Amino acid sequence: MDALLFLFCVFTFQSSIIKVSYATKCDDAGPEIHYPFQIKSQQQGHEANPGFEVLCKDNITFIHFPSYGDLAVNSISYDTKNIHLLDPKNCAYRVFLNLNLSLTPFHYFHVLKNYTYLKCSTSLPHPFVEVPCLSASTHHVYTVDPALPVPSSCQGIKTVPIPFAYSPYLSDNRLGLRLTWDSEDAETRNRTRGSHTSLNIVIGISMCVLVMAMFIISISIKVGEVTRNRQQKEEQLLKSFTDF
Ligand SMILES: *[C@@H]1O[C@H](CO)[C@@H](O)[C@H](O)[C@H]1NC(C)=O
Ligand SMILES: *[C@@H]1O[C@H](CO)[C@@H](O)[C@H](O)[C@H]1NC(C)=O
Ligand SMILES: *[C@@H]1O[C@H](CO)[C@@H](O)[C@H](O)[C@H]1NC(C)=O
Ligand SMILES: *[C@@H]1O[C@H](CO)[C@@H](O)[C@H](O)[C@H]1NC(C)=O
């Protein structure tokens, strides 16, 4: 009985320390989703990490950015904190133009440089290269150094810090939509998680103390019985002597 209680105690203590972490996927070929990321449909009772919720749509992993919309998650490297995203509309330079990461836990993985998006009514000569997915027959969009004077046929749309100016050699799909997440945020969350773990340890220790107390009480009862038995025997012995 005591051994059983002791085993129960050890088991409780261990399971409170070893927290089972769930890894899931939207698809067999998709990236593994685990802390700090979480699939949105799986509530599992504990609070989601704001900004780290991903959703599964048609077996594709998506992450939602309020400033842009849904971006597909191509891969996540948890070691280097690198999330590689793809634009479902296949226009990374539209994403760069619109994505505002200021209220998210993310920032660009690559070093940024300011570029001005120019919208021109006529094509600019070489070496300017228009961004195909933002251009049409009536307008031509370029990403240029903000220090450059704006050509007369163009107007500046916006100057934004982005990883690269457009180059036909950097295919929209493979290129730079890589984000990283704040280690500071992760640390803060780590501390919160750490306090959950310490609460579990406290519960575990309390359980152990309780079990140990029960164990000691049961021993002292037995010792008491033994002592009483011995006293009775001694009394009987003494009695037999006096009778004698
Ligand atoms: C998602 O994956 C499952 C299992 O691999 C498959 O049966 C289903 O057709 C897929 N759905 C889509 C929309 O690709
Ligand atoms: C990004 O969003 C923040 C907060 O909503 C806002 O203050 C900031 O001006 C935005 N930045 C750009 C470049 O739009
Ligand atoms: C881009 O320009 C803004 C405004 O001039 C400046 O505050 C910011 O530091 C620049 N960003 C980069 C990455 O150079
Ligand atoms: C999170 O906490 C563990 C131990 O509590 C520590 O080893 C790890 O370095 C922490 N991670 C961060 C990002 O602070």
GROMACS .gro file of N, CA and C in nm, residues 8-65:
model
  174
    8PHE      N    1   0.288   0.640  -0.698
    8PHE     CA    2   0.192   0.740  -0.744
    8PHE      C    3   0.254   0.879  -0.729
    9CYS      N    4   0.320   0.899  -0.617
    9CYS     CA    5   0.384   1.027  -0.584
    9CYS      C    6   0.491   1.059  -0.687
   10VAL      N    7   0.578   0.963  -0.715
   10VAL     CA    8   0.687   0.982  -0.811
   10VAL      C    9   0.630   1.012  -0.949
   11PHE      N   10   0.524   0.938  -0.987
   11PHE     CA   11   0.463   0.954  -1.118
   11PHE      C   12   0.405   1.096  -1.133
   12THR      N   13   0.333   1.140  -1.030
   12THR     CA   14   0.274   1.274  -1.032
   12THR      C   15   0.382   1.379  -1.049
   13PHE      N   16   0.488   1.362  -0.974
   13PHE     CA   17   0.598   1.458  -0.974
   13PHE      C   18   0.662   1.466  -1.112
   14GLN      N   19   0.687   1.350  -1.172
   14GLN     CA   20   0.752   1.347  -1.303
   14GLN      C   21   0.664   1.405  -1.411
   15SER      N   22   0.537   1.365  -1.414
   15SER     CA   23   0.449   1.412  -1.520
   15SER      C   24   0.425   1.562  -1.509
   16SER      N   25   0.445   1.618  -1.389
   16SER     CA   26   0.429   1.762  -1.374
   16SER      C   27   0.549   1.837  -1.431
   17ILE      N   28   0.664   1.771  -1.439
   17ILE     CA   29   0.783   1.835  -1.494
   17ILE      C   30   0.792   1.812  -1.645
   18ILE      N   31   0.774   1.686  -1.687
   18ILE     CA   32   0.782   1.655  -1.830
   18ILE      C   33   0.649   1.694  -1.894
   19LYS      N   34   0.648   1.811  -1.959
   19LYS     CA   35   0.526   1.856  -2.023
   19LYS      C   36   0.523   1.801  -2.166
   20VAL      N   37   0.414   1.736  -2.197
   20VAL     CA   38   0.400   1.679  -2.331
   20VAL      C   39   0.377   1.794  -2.429
   21SER      N   40   0.460   1.801  -2.533
   21SER     CA   41   0.441   1.907  -2.632
   21SER      C   42   0.391   1.846  -2.762
   22TYR      N   43   0.280   1.900  -2.812
   22TYR     CA   44   0.217   1.846  -2.930
   22TYR      C   45   0.276   1.909  -3.055
   23ALA      N   46   0.313   1.828  -3.151
   23ALA     CA   47   0.355   1.877  -3.281
   23ALA      C   48   0.252   1.831  -3.383
   24THR      N   49   0.205   1.924  -3.462
   24THR     CA   50   0.101   1.890  -3.560
   24THR      C   51   0.137   1.950  -3.695
   25LYS      N   52   0.061   1.908  -3.794
   25LYS     CA   53   0.083   1.955  -3.931
   25LYS      C   54  -0.052   1.973  -3.998
   26CYS      N   55  -0.056   2.063  -4.096
   26CYS     CA   56  -0.177   2.077  -4.178
   26CYS      C   57  -0.181   1.968  -4.283
   27ASP      N   58  -0.064   1.919  -4.321
   27ASP     CA   59  -0.051   1.820  -4.427
   27ASP      C   60   0.078   1.743  -4.401
   28ASP      N   61   0.084   1.620  -4.450
   28ASP     CA   62   0.205   1.538  -4.430
   28ASP      C   63   0.330   1.610  -4.478
   29ALA      N   64   0.317   1.681  -4.591
   29ALA     CA   65   0.433   1.750  -4.649
   29ALA      C   66   0.452   1.890  -4.589
   30GLY      N   67   0.357   1.933  -4.508
   30GLY     CA   68   0.363   2.069  -4.454
   30GLY      C   69   0.460   2.082  -4.337
   31PRO      N   70   0.485   2.206  -4.296
   31PRO     CA   71   0.577   2.227  -4.183
   31PRO      C   72   0.515   2.180  -4.051
   32GLU      N   73   0.600   2.135  -3.963
   32GLU     CA   74   0.557   2.093  -3.830
   32GLU      C   75   0.520   2.218  -3.750
   33ILE      N   76   0.405   2.211  -3.684
   33ILE     CA   77   0.360   2.326  -3.607
   33ILE      C   78   0.369   2.294  -3.459
   34HIS      N   79   0.457   2.363  -3.391
   34HIS     CA   80   0.458   2.351  -3.246
   34HIS      C   81   0.499   2.484  -3.184
   35TYR      N   82   0.514   2.488  -3.056
   35TYR     CA   83   0.543   2.612  -2.985
   35TYR      C   84   0.657   2.691  -3.050
   36PRO      N   85   0.646   2.823  -3.070
   36PRO     CA   86   0.536   2.909  -3.024
   36PRO      C   87   0.416   2.913  -3.117
   37PHE      N   88   0.421   2.840  -3.228
   37PHE     CA   89   0.308   2.840  -3.322
   37PHE      C   90   0.200   2.743  -3.274
   38GLN      N   91   0.079   2.768  -3.324
   38GLN     CA   92  -0.033   2.683  -3.286
   38GLN      C   93  -0.137   2.686  -3.397
   39ILE      N   94  -0.195   2.572  -3.426
   39ILE     CA   95  -0.301   2.569  -3.527
   39ILE      C   96  -0.429   2.622  -3.465
   40LYS      N   97  -0.491   2.715  -3.536
   40LYS     CA   98  -0.602   2.792  -3.479
   40LYS      C   99  -0.720   2.707  -3.433
   41SER      N  100  -0.754   2.601  -3.508
   41SER     CA  101  -0.872   2.522  -3.474
   41SER      C  102  -0.851   2.441  -3.345
   42GLN      N  103  -0.725   2.413  -3.314
   42GLN     CA  104  -0.697   2.332  -3.195
   42GLN      C  105  -0.687   2.421  -3.072
   43GLN      N  106  -0.797   2.437  -3.002
   43GLN     CA  107  -0.792   2.527  -2.887
   43GLN      C  108  -0.727   2.460  -2.766
   44GLN      N  109  -0.756   2.335  -2.745
   44GLN     CA  110  -0.690   2.255  -2.641
   44GLN      C  111  -0.693   2.318  -2.502
   45GLY      N  112  -0.779   2.415  -2.484
   45GLY     CA  113  -0.796   2.471  -2.349
   45GLY      C  114  -0.696   2.576  -2.306
   46HIS      N  115  -0.576   2.577  -2.365
   46HIS     CA  116  -0.482   2.679  -2.320
   46HIS      C  117  -0.474   2.795  -2.418
   47GLU      N  118  -0.435   2.910  -2.369
   47GLU     CA  119  -0.441   3.034  -2.447
   47GLU      C  120  -0.344   3.028  -2.566
   48ALA      N  121  -0.390   3.083  -2.677
   48ALA     CA  122  -0.306   3.085  -2.798
   48ALA      C  123  -0.206   3.199  -2.787
   49ASN      N  124  -0.097   3.184  -2.856
   49ASN     CA  125   0.005   3.287  -2.864
   49ASN      C  126  -0.037   3.390  -2.968
   50PRO      N  127  -0.066   3.514  -2.928
   50PRO     CA  128  -0.111   3.611  -3.028
   50PRO      C  129  -0.007   3.628  -3.139
   51GLY      N  130  -0.052   3.623  -3.263
   51GLY     CA  131   0.037   3.639  -3.377
   51GLY      C  132   0.098   3.509  -3.425
   52PHE      N  133   0.093   3.405  -3.343
   52PHE     CA  134   0.155   3.277  -3.379
   52PHE      C  135   0.053   3.172  -3.421
   53GLU      N  136  -0.071   3.216  -3.443
   53GLU     CA  137  -0.175   3.121  -3.483
   53GLU      C  138  -0.168   3.097  -3.633
   54VAL      N  139  -0.166   2.971  -3.672
   54VAL     CA  140  -0.170   2.938  -3.814
   54VAL      C  141  -0.302   2.868  -3.842
   55LEU      N  142  -0.344   2.869  -3.969
   55LEU     CA  143  -0.467   2.800  -4.005
   55LEU      C  144  -0.443   2.703  -4.120
   56CYS      N  145  -0.523   2.598  -4.121
   56CYS     CA  146  -0.512   2.498  -4.227
   56CYS      C  147  -0.626   2.520  -4.325
   57LYS      N  148  -0.592   2.540  -4.451
   57LYS     CA  149  -0.695   2.553  -4.556
   57LYS      C  150  -0.652   2.468  -4.673
   58ASP      N  151  -0.733   2.369  -4.709
   58ASP     CA  152  -0.700   2.278  -4.821
   58ASP      C  153  -0.561   2.218  -4.804
   59ASN      N  154  -0.529   2.176  -4.686
   59ASN     CA  155  -0.400   2.112  -4.654
   59ASN      C  156  -0.281   2.207  -4.663
   60ILE      N  157  -0.306   2.335  -4.677
   60ILE     CA  158  -0.197   2.433  -4.681
   60ILE      C  159  -0.197   2.512  -4.550
   61THR      N  160  -0.075   2.535  -4.499
   61THR     CA  161  -0.060   2.609  -4.374
   61THR      C  162  -0.057   2.758  -4.406
   62PHE      N  163  -0.143   2.835  -4.342
   62PHE     CA  164  -0.146   2.980  -4.363
   62PHE      C  165  -0.126   3.053  -4.231
   63ILE      N  166  -0.070   3.172  -4.243
   63ILE     CA  167  -0.064   3.261  -4.128
   63ILE      C  168  -0.122   3.395  -4.173
   64HIS      N  169  -0.206   3.454  -4.088
   64HIS     CA  170  -0.278   3.575  -4.126
   64HIS      C  171  -0.207   3.701  -4.078
   65PHE      N  172  -0.190   3.796  -4.169
   65PHE     CA  173  -0.136   3.927  -4.131
   65PHE      C  174  -0.243   4.032  -4.159
   0.00000   0.00000   0.00000
